[in-house]
Short mmCIF file of C-alpha atoms (C1' of nucleotides) and ligand atoms in Angstrom, two decimals:
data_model
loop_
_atom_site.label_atom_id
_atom_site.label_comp_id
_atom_site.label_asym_id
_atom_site.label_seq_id
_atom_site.Cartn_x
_atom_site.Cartn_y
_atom_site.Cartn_z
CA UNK A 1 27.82 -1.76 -11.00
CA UNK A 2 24.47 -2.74 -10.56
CA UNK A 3 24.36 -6.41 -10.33
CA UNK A 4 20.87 -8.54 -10.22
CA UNK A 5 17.82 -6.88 -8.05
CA UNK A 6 17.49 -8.34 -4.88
CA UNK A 7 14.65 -9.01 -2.67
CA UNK A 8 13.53 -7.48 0.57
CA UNK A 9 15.28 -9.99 2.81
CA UNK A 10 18.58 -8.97 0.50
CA UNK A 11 17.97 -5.41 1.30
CA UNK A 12 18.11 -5.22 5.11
CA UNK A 13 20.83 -7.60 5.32
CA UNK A 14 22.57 -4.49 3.20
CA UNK A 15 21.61 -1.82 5.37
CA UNK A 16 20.58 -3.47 9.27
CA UNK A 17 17.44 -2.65 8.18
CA UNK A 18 14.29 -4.30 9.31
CA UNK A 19 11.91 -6.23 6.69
CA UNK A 20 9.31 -4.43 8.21
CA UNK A 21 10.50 -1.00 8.85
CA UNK A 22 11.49 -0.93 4.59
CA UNK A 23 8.04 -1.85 4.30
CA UNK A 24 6.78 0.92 6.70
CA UNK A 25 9.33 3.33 4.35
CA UNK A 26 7.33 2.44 1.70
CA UNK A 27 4.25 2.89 3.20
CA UNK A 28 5.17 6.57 4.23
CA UNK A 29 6.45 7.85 1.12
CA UNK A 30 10.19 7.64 2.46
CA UNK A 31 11.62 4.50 0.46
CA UNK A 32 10.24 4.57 -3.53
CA UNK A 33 7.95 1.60 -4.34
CA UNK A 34 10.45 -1.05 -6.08
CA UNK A 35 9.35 -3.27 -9.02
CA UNK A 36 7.85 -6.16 -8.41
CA UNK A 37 7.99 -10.01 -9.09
CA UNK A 38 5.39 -12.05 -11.15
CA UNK A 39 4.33 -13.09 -7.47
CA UNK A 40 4.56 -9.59 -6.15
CA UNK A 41 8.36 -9.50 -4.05
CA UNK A 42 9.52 -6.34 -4.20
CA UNK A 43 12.93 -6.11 -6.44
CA UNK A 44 14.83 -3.42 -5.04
CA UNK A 45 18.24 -2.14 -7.03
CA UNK A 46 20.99 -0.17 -6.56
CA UNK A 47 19.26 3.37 -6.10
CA UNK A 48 16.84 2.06 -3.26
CA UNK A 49 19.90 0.78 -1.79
CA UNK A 50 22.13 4.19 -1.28
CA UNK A 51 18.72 6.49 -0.95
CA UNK A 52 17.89 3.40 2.65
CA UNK A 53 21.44 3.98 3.86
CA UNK A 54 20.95 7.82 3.69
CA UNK A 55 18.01 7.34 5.32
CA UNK A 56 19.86 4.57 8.16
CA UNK A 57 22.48 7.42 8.76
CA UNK A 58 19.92 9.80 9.30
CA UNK A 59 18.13 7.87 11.96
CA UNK A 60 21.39 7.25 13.47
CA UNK A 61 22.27 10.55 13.60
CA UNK A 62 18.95 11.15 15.52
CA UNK A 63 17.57 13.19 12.48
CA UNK A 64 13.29 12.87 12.33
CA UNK A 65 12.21 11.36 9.53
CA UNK A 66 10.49 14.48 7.96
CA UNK A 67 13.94 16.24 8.88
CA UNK A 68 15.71 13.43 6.96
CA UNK A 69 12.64 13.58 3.94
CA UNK A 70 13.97 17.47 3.46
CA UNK A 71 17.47 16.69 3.34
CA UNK A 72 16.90 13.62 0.74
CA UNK A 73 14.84 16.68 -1.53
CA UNK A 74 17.95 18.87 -0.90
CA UNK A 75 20.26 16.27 -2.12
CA UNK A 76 18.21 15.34 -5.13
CA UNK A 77 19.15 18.94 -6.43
CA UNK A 78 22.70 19.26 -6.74
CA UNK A 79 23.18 22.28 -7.62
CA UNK A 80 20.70 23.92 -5.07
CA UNK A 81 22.20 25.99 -2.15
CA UNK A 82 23.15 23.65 1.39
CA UNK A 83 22.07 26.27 3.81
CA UNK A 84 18.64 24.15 4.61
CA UNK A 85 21.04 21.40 5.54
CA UNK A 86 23.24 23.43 7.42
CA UNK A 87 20.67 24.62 9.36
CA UNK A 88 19.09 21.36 9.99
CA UNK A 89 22.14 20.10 11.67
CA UNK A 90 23.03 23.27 13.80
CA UNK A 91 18.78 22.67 15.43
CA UNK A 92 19.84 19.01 15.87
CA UNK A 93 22.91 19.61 17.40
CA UNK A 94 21.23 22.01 19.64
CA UNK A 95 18.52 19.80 20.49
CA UNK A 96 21.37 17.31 21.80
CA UNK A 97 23.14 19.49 23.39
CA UNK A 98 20.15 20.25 25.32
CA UNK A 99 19.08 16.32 26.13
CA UNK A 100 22.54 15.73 27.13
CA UNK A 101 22.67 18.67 29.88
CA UNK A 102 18.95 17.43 30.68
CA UNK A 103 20.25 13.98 31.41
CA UNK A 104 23.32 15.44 32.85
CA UNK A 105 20.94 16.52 35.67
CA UNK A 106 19.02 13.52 35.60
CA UNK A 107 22.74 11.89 36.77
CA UNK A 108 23.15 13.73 39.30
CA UNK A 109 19.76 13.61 40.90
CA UNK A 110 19.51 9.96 40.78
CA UNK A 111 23.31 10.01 41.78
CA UNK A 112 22.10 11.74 44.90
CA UNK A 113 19.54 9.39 45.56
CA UNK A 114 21.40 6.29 45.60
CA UNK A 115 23.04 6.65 48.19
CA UNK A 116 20.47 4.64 50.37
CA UNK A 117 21.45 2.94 53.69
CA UNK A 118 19.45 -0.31 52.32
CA UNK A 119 16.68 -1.02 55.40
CA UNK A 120 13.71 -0.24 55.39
CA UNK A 121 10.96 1.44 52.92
CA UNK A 122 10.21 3.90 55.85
CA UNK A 123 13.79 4.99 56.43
CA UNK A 124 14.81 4.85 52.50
CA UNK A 125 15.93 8.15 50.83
CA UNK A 126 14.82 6.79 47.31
CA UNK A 127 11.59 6.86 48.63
CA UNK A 128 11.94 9.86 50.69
CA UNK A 129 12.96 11.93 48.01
CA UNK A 130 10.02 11.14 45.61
CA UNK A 131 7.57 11.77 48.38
CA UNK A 132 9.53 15.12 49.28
CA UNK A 133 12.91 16.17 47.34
CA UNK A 134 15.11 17.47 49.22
CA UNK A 135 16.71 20.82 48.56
CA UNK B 1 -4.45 20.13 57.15
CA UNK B 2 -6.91 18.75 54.43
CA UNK B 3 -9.12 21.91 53.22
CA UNK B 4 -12.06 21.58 50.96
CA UNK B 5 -11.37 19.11 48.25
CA UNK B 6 -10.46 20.40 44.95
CA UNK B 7 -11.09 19.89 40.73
CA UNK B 8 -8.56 18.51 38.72
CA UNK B 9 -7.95 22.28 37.59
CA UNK B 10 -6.61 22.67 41.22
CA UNK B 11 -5.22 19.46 41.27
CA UNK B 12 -3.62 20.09 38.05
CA UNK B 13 -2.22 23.88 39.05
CA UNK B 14 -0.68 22.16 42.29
CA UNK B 15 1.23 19.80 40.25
CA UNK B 16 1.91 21.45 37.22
CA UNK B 17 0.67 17.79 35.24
CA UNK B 18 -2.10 18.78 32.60
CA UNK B 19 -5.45 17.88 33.12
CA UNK B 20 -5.75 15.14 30.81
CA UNK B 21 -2.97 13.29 31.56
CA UNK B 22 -3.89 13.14 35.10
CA UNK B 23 -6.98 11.67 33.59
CA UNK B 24 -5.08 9.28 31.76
CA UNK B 25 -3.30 8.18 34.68
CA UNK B 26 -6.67 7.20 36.73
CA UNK B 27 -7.71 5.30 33.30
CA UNK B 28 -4.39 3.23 33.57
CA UNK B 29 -5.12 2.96 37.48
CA UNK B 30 -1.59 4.86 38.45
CA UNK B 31 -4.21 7.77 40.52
CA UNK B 32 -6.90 6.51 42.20
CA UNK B 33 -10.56 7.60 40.99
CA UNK B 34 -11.74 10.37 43.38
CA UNK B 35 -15.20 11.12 44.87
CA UNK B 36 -17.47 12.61 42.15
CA UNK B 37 -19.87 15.80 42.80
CA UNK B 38 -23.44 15.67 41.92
CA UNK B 39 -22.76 16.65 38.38
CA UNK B 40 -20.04 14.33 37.79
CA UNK B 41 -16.93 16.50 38.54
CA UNK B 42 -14.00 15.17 39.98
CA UNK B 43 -13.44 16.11 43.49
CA UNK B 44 -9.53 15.32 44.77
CA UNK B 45 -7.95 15.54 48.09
CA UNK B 46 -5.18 15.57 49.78
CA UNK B 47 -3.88 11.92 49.11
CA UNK B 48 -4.27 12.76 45.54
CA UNK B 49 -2.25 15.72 45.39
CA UNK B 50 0.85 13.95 47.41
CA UNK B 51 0.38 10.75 45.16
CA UNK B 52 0.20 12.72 41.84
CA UNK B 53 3.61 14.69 43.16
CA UNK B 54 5.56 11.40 43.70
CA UNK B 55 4.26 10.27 40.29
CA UNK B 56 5.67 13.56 38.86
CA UNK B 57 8.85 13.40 40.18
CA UNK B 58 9.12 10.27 39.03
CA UNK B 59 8.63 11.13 35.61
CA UNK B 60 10.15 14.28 36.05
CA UNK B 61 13.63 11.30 36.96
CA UNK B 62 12.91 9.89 33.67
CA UNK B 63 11.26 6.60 35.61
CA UNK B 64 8.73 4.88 33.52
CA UNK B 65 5.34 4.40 34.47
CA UNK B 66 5.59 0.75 35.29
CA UNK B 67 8.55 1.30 37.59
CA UNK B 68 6.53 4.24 39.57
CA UNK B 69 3.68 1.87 39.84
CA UNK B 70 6.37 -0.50 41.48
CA UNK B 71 7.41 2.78 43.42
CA UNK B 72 4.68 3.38 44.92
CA UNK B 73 3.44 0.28 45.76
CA UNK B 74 6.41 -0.06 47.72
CA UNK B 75 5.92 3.69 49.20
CA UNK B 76 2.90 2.10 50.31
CA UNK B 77 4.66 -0.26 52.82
CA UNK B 78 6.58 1.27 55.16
CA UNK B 79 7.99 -1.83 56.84
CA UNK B 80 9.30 -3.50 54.20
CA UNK B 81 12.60 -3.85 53.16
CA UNK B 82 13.63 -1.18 50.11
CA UNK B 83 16.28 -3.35 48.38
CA UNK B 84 13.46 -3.07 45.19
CA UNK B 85 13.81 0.77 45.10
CA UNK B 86 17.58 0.99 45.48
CA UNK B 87 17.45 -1.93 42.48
CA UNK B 88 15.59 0.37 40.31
CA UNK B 89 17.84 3.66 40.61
CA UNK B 90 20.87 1.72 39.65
CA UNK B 91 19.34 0.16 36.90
CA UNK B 92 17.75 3.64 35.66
CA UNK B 93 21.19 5.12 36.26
CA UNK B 94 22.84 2.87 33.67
CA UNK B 95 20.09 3.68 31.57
CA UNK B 96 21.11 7.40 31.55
CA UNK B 97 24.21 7.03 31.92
CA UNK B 98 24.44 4.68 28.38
CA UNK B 99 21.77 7.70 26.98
CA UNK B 100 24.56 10.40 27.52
CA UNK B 101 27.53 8.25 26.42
CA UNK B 102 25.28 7.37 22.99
CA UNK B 103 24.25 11.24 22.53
CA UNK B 104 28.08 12.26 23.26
CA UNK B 105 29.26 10.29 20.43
CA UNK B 106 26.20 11.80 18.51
CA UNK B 107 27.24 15.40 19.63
CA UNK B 108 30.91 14.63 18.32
CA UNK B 109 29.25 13.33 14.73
CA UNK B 110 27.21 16.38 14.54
CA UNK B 111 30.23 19.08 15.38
CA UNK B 112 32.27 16.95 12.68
CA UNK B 113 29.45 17.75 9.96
CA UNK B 114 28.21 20.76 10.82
CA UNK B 115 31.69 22.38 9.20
CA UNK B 116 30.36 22.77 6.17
CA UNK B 117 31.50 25.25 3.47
CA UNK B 118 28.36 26.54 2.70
CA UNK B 119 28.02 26.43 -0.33
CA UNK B 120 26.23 23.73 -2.71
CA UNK B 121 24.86 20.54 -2.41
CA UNK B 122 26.94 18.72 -4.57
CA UNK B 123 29.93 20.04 -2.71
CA UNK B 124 27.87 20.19 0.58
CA UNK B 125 29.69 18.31 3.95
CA UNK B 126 26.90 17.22 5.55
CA UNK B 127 24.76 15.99 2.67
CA UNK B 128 28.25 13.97 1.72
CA UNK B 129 28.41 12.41 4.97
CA UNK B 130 25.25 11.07 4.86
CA UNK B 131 25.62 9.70 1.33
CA UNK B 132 29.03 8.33 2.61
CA UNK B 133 30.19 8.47 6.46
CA UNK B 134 33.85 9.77 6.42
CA UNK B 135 36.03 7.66 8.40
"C1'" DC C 1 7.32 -33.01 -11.48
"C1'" DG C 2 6.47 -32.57 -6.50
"C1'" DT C 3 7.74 -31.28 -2.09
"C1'" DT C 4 10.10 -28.80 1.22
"C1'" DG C 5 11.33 -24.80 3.67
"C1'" DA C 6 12.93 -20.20 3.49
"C1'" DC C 7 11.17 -16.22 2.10
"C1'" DT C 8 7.58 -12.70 1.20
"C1'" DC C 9 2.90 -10.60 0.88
"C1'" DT C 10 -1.17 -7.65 2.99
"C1'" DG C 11 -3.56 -5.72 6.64
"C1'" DT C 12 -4.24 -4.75 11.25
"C1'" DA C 13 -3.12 -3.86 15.95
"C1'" DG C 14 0.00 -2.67 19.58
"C1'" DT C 15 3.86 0.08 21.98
"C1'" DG C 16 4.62 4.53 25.58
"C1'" DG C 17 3.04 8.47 27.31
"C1'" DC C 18 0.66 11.42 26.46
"C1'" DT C 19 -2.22 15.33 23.72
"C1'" DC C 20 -6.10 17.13 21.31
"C1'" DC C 21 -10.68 17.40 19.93
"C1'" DA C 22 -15.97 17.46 19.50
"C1'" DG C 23 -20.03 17.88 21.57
"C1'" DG C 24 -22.02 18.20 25.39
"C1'" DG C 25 -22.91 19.13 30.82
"C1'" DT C 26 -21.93 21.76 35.51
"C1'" DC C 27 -20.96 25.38 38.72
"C1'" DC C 28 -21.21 29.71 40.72
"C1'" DA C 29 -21.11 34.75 40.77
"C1'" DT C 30 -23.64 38.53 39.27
"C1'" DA D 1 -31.53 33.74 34.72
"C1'" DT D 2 -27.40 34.09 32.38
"C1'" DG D 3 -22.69 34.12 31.24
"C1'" DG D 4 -18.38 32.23 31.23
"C1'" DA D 5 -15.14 29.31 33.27
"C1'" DC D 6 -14.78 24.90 34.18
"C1'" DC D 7 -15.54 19.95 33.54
"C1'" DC D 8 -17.27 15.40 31.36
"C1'" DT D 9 -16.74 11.15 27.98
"C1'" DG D 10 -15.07 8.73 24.17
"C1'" DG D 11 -12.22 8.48 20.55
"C1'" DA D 12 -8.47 9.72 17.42
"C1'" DG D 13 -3.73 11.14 16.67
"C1'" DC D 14 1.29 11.54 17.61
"C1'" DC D 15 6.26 9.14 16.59
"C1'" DA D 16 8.76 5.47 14.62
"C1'" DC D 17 8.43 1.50 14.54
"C1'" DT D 18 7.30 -3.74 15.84
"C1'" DA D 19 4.57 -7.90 15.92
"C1'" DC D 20 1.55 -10.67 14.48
"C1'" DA D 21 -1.93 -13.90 11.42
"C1'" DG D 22 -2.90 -16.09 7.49
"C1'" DA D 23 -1.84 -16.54 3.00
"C1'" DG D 24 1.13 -16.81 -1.19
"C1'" DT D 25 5.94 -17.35 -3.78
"C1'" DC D 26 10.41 -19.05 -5.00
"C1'" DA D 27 14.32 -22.03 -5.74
"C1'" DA D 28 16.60 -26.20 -4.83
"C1'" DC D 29 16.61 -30.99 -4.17
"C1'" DG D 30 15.17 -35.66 -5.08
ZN1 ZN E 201 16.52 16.90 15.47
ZN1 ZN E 202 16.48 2.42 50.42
ZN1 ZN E 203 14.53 3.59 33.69
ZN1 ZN E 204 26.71 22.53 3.16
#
DNA sequence: CGTTGACTCTGTAGTGGCTCCAGGGTCCAT
DNA sequence: ATGGACCCTGGAGCCACTACAGAGTCAACG
């Protein structure tokens, strides 16, 4: 399965992601220091591979990176119990739940607002409704 | 209608913005420095208080700091035409409106995982999806 | 073997919008 | 005169990257 190790440019073409961001991985203790070249390029193989897609679903998800450097520990040990995960996800899923009603109101607000006859600064509800909301 | 003036503690209580990030905002020039006492303290008045409040509810809409700069510069001129302001609702709207259709789909993701067994990593849903996404 | 050009290296600084701190100074009521 | 609440400045830190500058490496082609 594993074929040749490939160079950084090799790995974010895998995984969408950026050069620099693997780098900054690195730097944090997130993405294991890879071999390296007679000239110093970092060789990456299979293993950094599937442990910087975990990671790339984990930022898509919307997962911090320390919550996503617990749940890479978790799945390191197999045979340990999930409930840290399970846990993880139920605060995440909360904490979206909660930006999505926040925004909800944010909608409607702003869906109020525009709403603006389009003349003049001194007549303009955008305006008017930073200066004083209306109830 | 203008009492005494007051220190950013009162300015700060009237607004409900902490004290250092009204600070911050006369360091990036979005609040205008205020007279000083003889010891140095901040003394605000009336403008202040009614500039920091738009500036508040602006954040408060999720507007970023350039576009309440814009805001208000345009607050500042009664006579001209708002066309700018309307611009910059619609274009925040899409903005929130793309933020809740991207955390919907994340909300859906997360309700898929969180199903999890609980039992063991190895057999562990959510641990398995980020190793590999189900379809 | 030499040159080209794509690729990579390190280190540092910047982004937005604050927030926190240390180490001092001020104000006013008692 | 003293205590305690308040305030000052300057700088660092937060998150998760992103963007350089200036140098070095690698592989292919001629
Ligand atoms: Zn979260
Ligand atoms: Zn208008
Ligand atoms: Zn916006
Ligand atoms: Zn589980």
């Amino acid at each position: 399965m594993t074929l040749q190790p490939f160079n950084i440019g090799g790995l974010s073409r895998q995984t969408g992601v950026n050069i620099e961001t693997i780098r900054y991985y690195e730097k944090i203790g997130l993405l294991p220091p890879p071999a390296r070249s007679q000239g110093g390029f970092r060789q990456y193989e299979d293993r950094h591979l599937q442990r910087l897609r975990f990671i790339r679903r984990g930022r898509d998800l919307g997962f911090s990176i320390d919550s996503i450097r617990a749940l890479l520990t978790l799945a390191e040990r197999p045979d340990s119990p999930c409930e840290g995960a399970d846990q993880m996800v139920l605060l995440h899923l909360d904490e979206v739940e909660r930006k999505i009603a926040d925004l909800t109101l944010l909608r409607a607000e702003l869906r109020k607002m525009k709403n603006c006859c389009g003349r003049v600064v001194a007549q303009c509800q955008i305006i008017g409704s930073l200066v004083a909301p209306r109830e």
